[in-house]
Amino acid sequence: MSLVRLTIKGISYSQTQNGAYALLLSELDGERQLPIVIGAFEAQSIAIALEKDIKPPRPLTHDLFKTFADRFDIQVKQVIIHKLVDGVFYSSLICERDKIEEIIDARTSDAIALALRFNAPIFTYENILDKAGIYLKPEQQTPEEKSTSADFIFDEDQEDTEEEQSSASKPKGDFAHKSITQLEKELEEAVKKEDYEKAARLRDEISKRQ
């Protein structure tokens, strides 16, 4: 089976599943999209990794893993989404230390959060794209519609606490009347307070305007 490289197309709050976020992956040399519903914590971690200017005052779990791996000279070379069973994606981290390769099982959301921190490519198999991939028209791929353009039924195991899910399902707030400068200032304050849910929403709002 041939591998297909994927890129992160977008991430936004899911309107189809309460307390979850929608991660949209896109094949690098094609038009198919792979939608995955992930938990709030993982969504925030991915969003922060995508937003290079956001520097949390304390390391998140995935940042700690990266620091730990660097200290012991472990590299994540690539991530492979290798299986889809009963709506659940299964992924592997391909790691290397002292020129010895190891394969480690991981939840897809965790694997992608780490891939971003290691600048590692993300792959899946052609048969998974055939089974779970969708085609979105260009006009559908706006930030507002990424969470509603598909059913996002291809969920992975959710391990969020009730507190996390409750926090993720709170109203997003109204940022429409605020300027980019105000939003950026609030984003900086949210990161300092480690309110990453609000930071992710602010980042999404800023991205939509740019």
PDB file of C-alpha atoms in Angstrom:
ATOM      1  CA  MET A   1       0.000   0.000   0.000  1.00  0.00           C
ATOM      2  CA  SER A   2       1.341   3.400  -0.947  1.00  0.00           C
ATOM      3  CA  LEU A   3       1.719   6.226   1.548  1.00  0.00           C
ATOM      4  CA  VAL A   4       0.140   9.639   0.933  1.00  0.00           C
ATOM      5  CA  ARG A   5       1.558  12.723   2.601  1.00  0.00           C
ATOM      6  CA  LEU A   6      -0.884  14.968   4.439  1.00  0.00           C
ATOM      7  CA  THR A   7      -0.838  18.587   5.558  1.00  0.00           C
ATOM      8  CA  ILE A   8      -2.962  20.322   8.173  1.00  0.00           C
ATOM      9  CA  LYS A   9      -5.675  22.272   6.379  1.00  0.00           C
ATOM     10  CA  GLY A  10      -7.418  23.705   9.400  1.00  0.00           C
ATOM     11  CA  ILE A  11      -8.771  23.216  12.893  1.00  0.00           C
ATOM     12  CA  SER A  12     -11.951  24.647  14.333  1.00  0.00           C
ATOM     13  CA  TYR A  13     -14.710  24.063  16.860  1.00  0.00           C
ATOM     14  CA  SER A  14     -16.971  21.202  15.805  1.00  0.00           C
ATOM     15  CA  GLN A  15     -20.636  22.068  15.563  1.00  0.00           C
ATOM     16  CA  THR A  16     -21.583  18.416  15.068  1.00  0.00           C
ATOM     17  CA  GLN A  17     -20.113  16.985  18.293  1.00  0.00           C
ATOM     18  CA  ASN A  18     -20.375  18.822  21.584  1.00  0.00           C
ATOM     19  CA  GLY A  19     -17.078  19.541  23.314  1.00  0.00           C
ATOM     20  CA  ALA A  20     -14.932  18.501  20.362  1.00  0.00           C
ATOM     21  CA  TYR A  21     -12.862  20.107  17.638  1.00  0.00           C
ATOM     22  CA  ALA A  22     -12.563  19.285  13.955  1.00  0.00           C
ATOM     23  CA  LEU A  23      -9.110  18.729  12.478  1.00  0.00           C
ATOM     24  CA  LEU A  24      -8.964  18.702   8.688  1.00  0.00           C
ATOM     25  CA  LEU A  25      -6.005  17.093   6.942  1.00  0.00           C
ATOM     26  CA  SER A  26      -5.411  17.414   3.204  1.00  0.00           C
ATOM     27  CA  GLU A  27      -3.373  15.243   0.864  1.00  0.00           C
ATOM     28  CA  LEU A  28      -0.334  17.145  -0.347  1.00  0.00           C
ATOM     29  CA  ASP A  29      -0.731  16.351  -4.043  1.00  0.00           C
ATOM     30  CA  GLY A  30      -4.466  15.926  -4.371  1.00  0.00           C
ATOM     31  CA  GLU A  31      -7.898  17.201  -3.438  1.00  0.00           C
ATOM     32  CA  ARG A  32      -9.038  14.729  -0.798  1.00  0.00           C
ATOM     33  CA  GLN A  33      -9.509  15.866   2.793  1.00  0.00           C
ATOM     34  CA  LEU A  34      -9.387  13.688   5.891  1.00  0.00           C
ATOM     35  CA  PRO A  35     -11.611  14.987   8.731  1.00  0.00           C
ATOM     36  CA  ILE A  36     -10.924  13.880  12.297  1.00  0.00           C
ATOM     37  CA  VAL A  37     -12.736  14.886  15.476  1.00  0.00           C
ATOM     38  CA  ILE A  38     -10.352  15.431  18.393  1.00  0.00           C
ATOM     39  CA  GLY A  39     -10.564  16.526  22.017  1.00  0.00           C
ATOM     40  CA  ALA A  40     -10.248  20.067  23.290  1.00  0.00           C
ATOM     41  CA  PHE A  41      -6.815  19.655  24.905  1.00  0.00           C
ATOM     42  CA  GLU A  42      -5.259  18.131  21.792  1.00  0.00           C
ATOM     43  CA  ALA A  43      -6.894  20.778  19.592  1.00  0.00           C
ATOM     44  CA  GLN A  44      -5.403  23.530  21.723  1.00  0.00           C
ATOM     45  CA  SER A  45      -1.986  21.891  21.649  1.00  0.00           C
ATOM     46  CA  ILE A  46      -2.096  21.593  17.846  1.00  0.00           C
ATOM     47  CA  ALA A  47      -3.327  25.173  17.464  1.00  0.00           C
ATOM     48  CA  ILE A  48      -0.511  26.501  19.647  1.00  0.00           C
ATOM     49  CA  ALA A  49       2.065  24.536  17.652  1.00  0.00           C
ATOM     50  CA  LEU A  50       0.654  25.984  14.415  1.00  0.00           C
ATOM     51  CA  GLU A  51       0.777  29.508  15.829  1.00  0.00           C
ATOM     52  CA  LYS A  52       4.530  29.976  16.108  1.00  0.00           C
ATOM     53  CA  ASP A  53       4.192  33.287  17.960  1.00  0.00           C
ATOM     54  CA  ILE A  54       2.359  31.733  20.913  1.00  0.00           C
ATOM     55  CA  LYS A  55       4.796  30.712  23.641  1.00  0.00           C
ATOM     56  CA  PRO A  56       3.090  29.171  26.698  1.00  0.00           C
ATOM     57  CA  PRO A  57       4.658  30.273  30.001  1.00  0.00           C
ATOM     58  CA  ARG A  58       4.845  26.610  31.037  1.00  0.00           C
ATOM     59  CA  PRO A  59       5.333  23.632  28.706  1.00  0.00           C
ATOM     60  CA  LEU A  60       2.277  21.713  27.594  1.00  0.00           C
ATOM     61  CA  THR A  61       2.410  17.907  27.704  1.00  0.00           C
ATOM     62  CA  HIS A  62       3.515  17.671  24.063  1.00  0.00           C
ATOM     63  CA  ASP A  63       6.157  20.366  24.631  1.00  0.00           C
ATOM     64  CA  LEU A  64       7.462  18.386  27.599  1.00  0.00           C
ATOM     65  CA  PHE A  65       7.648  15.247  25.449  1.00  0.00           C
ATOM     66  CA  LYS A  66       9.640  17.194  22.846  1.00  0.00           C
ATOM     67  CA  THR A  67      12.088  18.505  25.459  1.00  0.00           C
ATOM     68  CA  PHE A  68      12.456  15.034  26.949  1.00  0.00           C
ATOM     69  CA  ALA A  69      13.091  13.504  23.516  1.00  0.00           C
ATOM     70  CA  ASP A  70      15.649  16.194  22.626  1.00  0.00           C
ATOM     71  CA  ARG A  71      17.498  15.624  25.890  1.00  0.00           C
ATOM     72  CA  PHE A  72      17.892  11.929  25.106  1.00  0.00           C
ATOM     73  CA  ASP A  73      18.512  12.447  21.383  1.00  0.00           C
ATOM     74  CA  ILE A  74      15.266  10.846  20.219  1.00  0.00           C
ATOM     75  CA  GLN A  75      13.789  12.070  16.940  1.00  0.00           C
ATOM     76  CA  VAL A  76      10.271  11.612  15.617  1.00  0.00           C
ATOM     77  CA  LYS A  77      10.959  11.048  11.920  1.00  0.00           C
ATOM     78  CA  GLN A  78       7.371  10.710  10.691  1.00  0.00           C
ATOM     79  CA  VAL A  79       3.796   9.990  11.697  1.00  0.00           C
ATOM     80  CA  ILE A  80       1.669   7.406   9.911  1.00  0.00           C
ATOM     81  CA  ILE A  81      -2.104   7.138  10.272  1.00  0.00           C
ATOM     82  CA  HIS A  82      -2.100   3.444   9.518  1.00  0.00           C
ATOM     83  CA  LYS A  83      -5.526   2.069  10.375  1.00  0.00           C
ATOM     84  CA  LEU A  84      -9.215   2.984  10.565  1.00  0.00           C
ATOM     85  CA  VAL A  85     -11.459   0.572  12.471  1.00  0.00           C
ATOM     86  CA  ASP A  86     -15.059   1.265  13.511  1.00  0.00           C
ATOM     87  CA  GLY A  87     -14.580   4.987  13.029  1.00  0.00           C
ATOM     88  CA  VAL A  88     -11.346   5.171  15.061  1.00  0.00           C
ATOM     89  CA  PHE A  89      -8.034   6.228  13.525  1.00  0.00           C
ATOM     90  CA  TYR A  90      -4.849   4.488  14.690  1.00  0.00           C
ATOM     91  CA  SER A  91      -1.446   6.129  14.286  1.00  0.00           C
ATOM     92  CA  SER A  92       2.232   5.394  14.808  1.00  0.00           C
ATOM     93  CA  LEU A  93       5.249   7.517  15.639  1.00  0.00           C
ATOM     94  CA  ILE A  94       8.318   6.455  13.682  1.00  0.00           C
ATOM     95  CA  CYS A  95      11.167   7.347  16.027  1.00  0.00           C
ATOM     96  CA  GLU A  96      14.938   7.073  15.793  1.00  0.00           C
ATOM     97  CA  ARG A  97      17.735   7.021  18.349  1.00  0.00           C
ATOM     98  CA  ASP A  98      21.355   6.051  17.660  1.00  0.00           C
ATOM     99  CA  LYS A  99      20.279   5.084  14.127  1.00  0.00           C
ATOM    100  CA  ILE A 100      17.855   2.516  15.538  1.00  0.00           C
ATOM    101  CA  GLU A 101      14.256   2.906  14.434  1.00  0.00           C
ATOM    102  CA  GLU A 102      11.340   2.251  16.772  1.00  0.00           C
ATOM    103  CA  ILE A 103       7.590   2.344  16.108  1.00  0.00           C
ATOM    104  CA  ILE A 104       5.334   3.648  18.892  1.00  0.00           C
ATOM    105  CA  ASP A 105       1.536   3.537  18.902  1.00  0.00           C
ATOM    106  CA  ALA A 106      -0.199   6.869  19.527  1.00  0.00           C
ATOM    107  CA  ARG A 107      -3.584   8.512  19.335  1.00  0.00           C
ATOM    108  CA  THR A 108      -3.823  10.435  16.087  1.00  0.00           C
ATOM    109  CA  SER A 109      -4.301  13.800  17.788  1.00  0.00           C
ATOM    110  CA  ASP A 110      -1.221  13.266  19.987  1.00  0.00           C
ATOM    111  CA  ALA A 111       0.794  12.039  17.016  1.00  0.00           C
ATOM    112  CA  ILE A 112      -0.038  15.153  14.989  1.00  0.00           C
ATOM    113  CA  ALA A 113       0.697  17.482  17.917  1.00  0.00           C
ATOM    114  CA  LEU A 114       4.137  15.868  18.191  1.00  0.00           C
ATOM    115  CA  ALA A 115       4.720  15.849  14.424  1.00  0.00           C
ATOM    116  CA  LEU A 116       4.328  19.626  14.416  1.00  0.00           C
ATOM    117  CA  ARG A 117       6.884  20.027  17.186  1.00  0.00           C
ATOM    118  CA  PHE A 118       9.411  17.758  15.473  1.00  0.00           C
ATOM    119  CA  ASN A 119       8.691  19.124  11.978  1.00  0.00           C
ATOM    120  CA  ALA A 120       7.928  15.542  11.018  1.00  0.00           C
ATOM    121  CA  PRO A 121       5.831  14.688   7.942  1.00  0.00           C
ATOM    122  CA  ILE A 122       2.379  13.116   8.344  1.00  0.00           C
ATOM    123  CA  PHE A 123       1.297  10.214   6.134  1.00  0.00           C
ATOM    124  CA  THR A 124      -1.632   7.887   5.677  1.00  0.00           C
ATOM    125  CA  TYR A 125      -2.302   4.969   3.365  1.00  0.00           C
ATOM    126  CA  GLU A 126      -4.146   5.273   0.087  1.00  0.00           C
ATOM    127  CA  ASN A 127      -6.853   2.850   1.212  1.00  0.00           C
ATOM    128  CA  ILE A 128      -7.647   4.987   4.278  1.00  0.00           C
ATOM    129  CA  LEU A 129      -8.078   8.069   2.095  1.00  0.00           C
ATOM    130  CA  ASP A 130     -10.271   6.044  -0.236  1.00  0.00           C
ATOM    131  CA  LYS A 131     -12.423   4.986   2.694  1.00  0.00           C
ATOM    132  CA  ALA A 132     -12.557   8.145   4.823  1.00  0.00           C
ATOM    133  CA  GLY A 133     -11.474  10.962   2.505  1.00  0.00           C
ATOM    134  CA  ILE A 134     -13.894  13.585   1.274  1.00  0.00           C
ATOM    135  CA  TYR A 135     -13.820  16.199  -1.467  1.00  0.00           C
ATOM    136  CA  LEU A 136     -14.528  19.808  -0.558  1.00  0.00           C
ATOM    137  CA  LYS A 137     -15.192  22.510  -3.102  1.00  0.00           C
ATOM    138  CA  PRO A 138     -12.859  25.539  -2.781  1.00  0.00           C
ATOM    139  CA  GLU A 139     -15.713  27.767  -1.633  1.00  0.00           C
ATOM    140  CA  GLN A 140     -16.447  25.309   1.178  1.00  0.00           C
ATOM    141  CA  GLN A 141     -13.001  25.542   2.684  1.00  0.00           C
ATOM    142  CA  THR A 142     -13.443  28.759   4.633  1.00  0.00           C
ATOM    143  CA  PRO A 143     -12.489  28.683   8.338  1.00  0.00           C
ATOM    144  CA  GLU A 144     -16.148  29.046   9.344  1.00  0.00           C
ATOM    145  CA  GLU A 145     -17.233  26.024   7.327  1.00  0.00           C
ATOM    146  CA  LYS A 146     -14.429  23.557   8.012  1.00  0.00           C
ATOM    147  CA  SER A 147     -16.337  22.068  10.917  1.00  0.00           C
ATOM    148  CA  THR A 148     -19.632  21.800   9.035  1.00  0.00           C
ATOM    149  CA  SER A 149     -18.661  20.740   5.521  1.00  0.00           C
ATOM    150  CA  ALA A 150     -18.649  17.066   6.540  1.00  0.00           C
ATOM    151  CA  ASP A 151     -20.121  14.838   9.204  1.00  0.00           C
ATOM    152  CA  PHE A 152     -16.750  14.273  10.929  1.00  0.00           C
ATOM    153  CA  ILE A 153     -17.945  10.833  11.970  1.00  0.00           C
ATOM    154  CA  PHE A 154     -14.409   9.471  11.931  1.00  0.00           C
ATOM    155  CA  ASP A 155     -13.729  10.040  15.595  1.00  0.00           C
ATOM    156  CA  GLU A 156     -10.826   8.773  17.676  1.00  0.00           C
ATOM    157  CA  ASP A 157     -10.932   7.655  21.286  1.00  0.00           C
ATOM    158  CA  GLN A 158     -11.865  10.596  23.495  1.00  0.00           C
ATOM    159  CA  GLU A 159     -10.193  10.762  26.911  1.00  0.00           C
ATOM    160  CA  ASP A 160     -11.144  14.289  27.880  1.00  0.00           C
ATOM    161  CA  THR A 161     -12.422  14.834  31.399  1.00  0.00           C
ATOM    162  CA  GLU A 162     -15.910  16.195  31.993  1.00  0.00           C
ATOM    163  CA  GLU A 163     -14.306  19.476  33.027  1.00  0.00           C
ATOM    164  CA  GLU A 164     -12.424  19.728  29.720  1.00  0.00           C
ATOM    165  CA  GLN A 165     -15.541  18.911  27.693  1.00  0.00           C
ATOM    166  CA  SER A 166     -17.608  21.423  29.631  1.00  0.00           C
ATOM    167  CA  SER A 167     -14.954  24.069  29.063  1.00  0.00           C
ATOM    168  CA  ALA A 168     -14.746  23.307  25.344  1.00  0.00           C
ATOM    169  CA  SER A 169     -18.502  23.594  24.913  1.00  0.00           C
ATOM    170  CA  LYS A 170     -18.811  27.061  26.427  1.00  0.00           C
ATOM    171  CA  PRO A 171     -19.972  29.862  24.107  1.00  0.00           C
ATOM    172  CA  LYS A 172     -17.190  31.232  21.976  1.00  0.00           C
ATOM    173  CA  GLY A 173     -17.910  34.839  22.802  1.00  0.00           C
ATOM    174  CA  ASP A 174     -18.353  37.758  20.462  1.00  0.00           C
ATOM    175  CA  PHE A 175     -15.121  39.080  18.973  1.00  0.00           C
ATOM    176  CA  ALA A 176     -16.764  40.754  15.973  1.00  0.00           C
ATOM    177  CA  HIS A 177     -16.665  44.246  17.426  1.00  0.00           C
ATOM    178  CA  LYS A 178     -12.984  44.055  18.365  1.00  0.00           C
ATOM    179  CA  SER A 179     -10.060  45.150  16.216  1.00  0.00           C
ATOM    180  CA  ILE A 180      -7.120  42.949  15.220  1.00  0.00           C
ATOM    181  CA  THR A 181      -4.942  44.862  17.693  1.00  0.00           C
ATOM    182  CA  GLN A 182      -7.382  44.191  20.520  1.00  0.00           C
ATOM    183  CA  LEU A 183      -7.633  40.526  19.596  1.00  0.00           C
ATOM    184  CA  GLU A 184      -3.853  40.126  19.509  1.00  0.00           C
ATOM    185  CA  LYS A 185      -3.572  41.780  22.930  1.00  0.00           C
ATOM    186  CA  GLU A 186      -6.244  39.454  24.350  1.00  0.00           C
ATOM    187  CA  LEU A 187      -4.462  36.494  22.752  1.00  0.00           C
ATOM    188  CA  GLU A 188      -1.229  37.424  24.502  1.00  0.00           C
ATOM    189  CA  GLU A 189      -3.047  37.805  27.828  1.00  0.00           C
ATOM    190  CA  ALA A 190      -4.856  34.469  27.380  1.00  0.00           C
ATOM    191  CA  VAL A 191      -1.557  32.679  26.784  1.00  0.00           C
ATOM    192  CA  LYS A 192      -0.008  34.271  29.871  1.00  0.00           C
ATOM    193  CA  LYS A 193      -2.984  33.088  31.932  1.00  0.00           C
ATOM    194  CA  GLU A 194      -2.732  29.651  30.259  1.00  0.00           C
ATOM    195  CA  ASP A 195      -6.331  29.957  29.043  1.00  0.00           C
ATOM    196  CA  TYR A 196      -5.612  28.008  25.866  1.00  0.00           C
ATOM    197  CA  GLU A 197      -9.263  27.492  24.972  1.00  0.00           C
ATOM    198  CA  LYS A 198      -9.758  31.247  24.682  1.00  0.00           C
ATOM    199  CA  ALA A 199      -6.382  31.586  22.954  1.00  0.00           C
ATOM    200  CA  ALA A 200      -7.459  29.052  20.313  1.00  0.00           C
ATOM    201  CA  ARG A 201     -10.715  30.931  19.656  1.00  0.00           C
ATOM    202  CA  LEU A 202      -8.872  34.244  19.407  1.00  0.00           C
ATOM    203  CA  ARG A 203      -6.351  32.707  17.035  1.00  0.00           C
ATOM    204  CA  ASP A 204      -9.181  31.407  14.844  1.00  0.00           C
ATOM    205  CA  GLU A 205     -10.820  34.837  14.770  1.00  0.00           C
ATOM    206  CA  ILE A 206      -7.535  36.547  13.854  1.00  0.00           C
ATOM    207  CA  SER A 207      -6.865  33.977  11.136  1.00  0.00           C
ATOM    208  CA  LYS A 208     -10.306  34.521   9.612  1.00  0.00           C
ATOM    209  CA  ARG A 209      -9.613  38.250   9.240  1.00  0.00           C
ATOM    210  CA  GLN A 210      -6.164  37.893   7.706  1.00  0.00           C
TER     211      GLN A 210
END
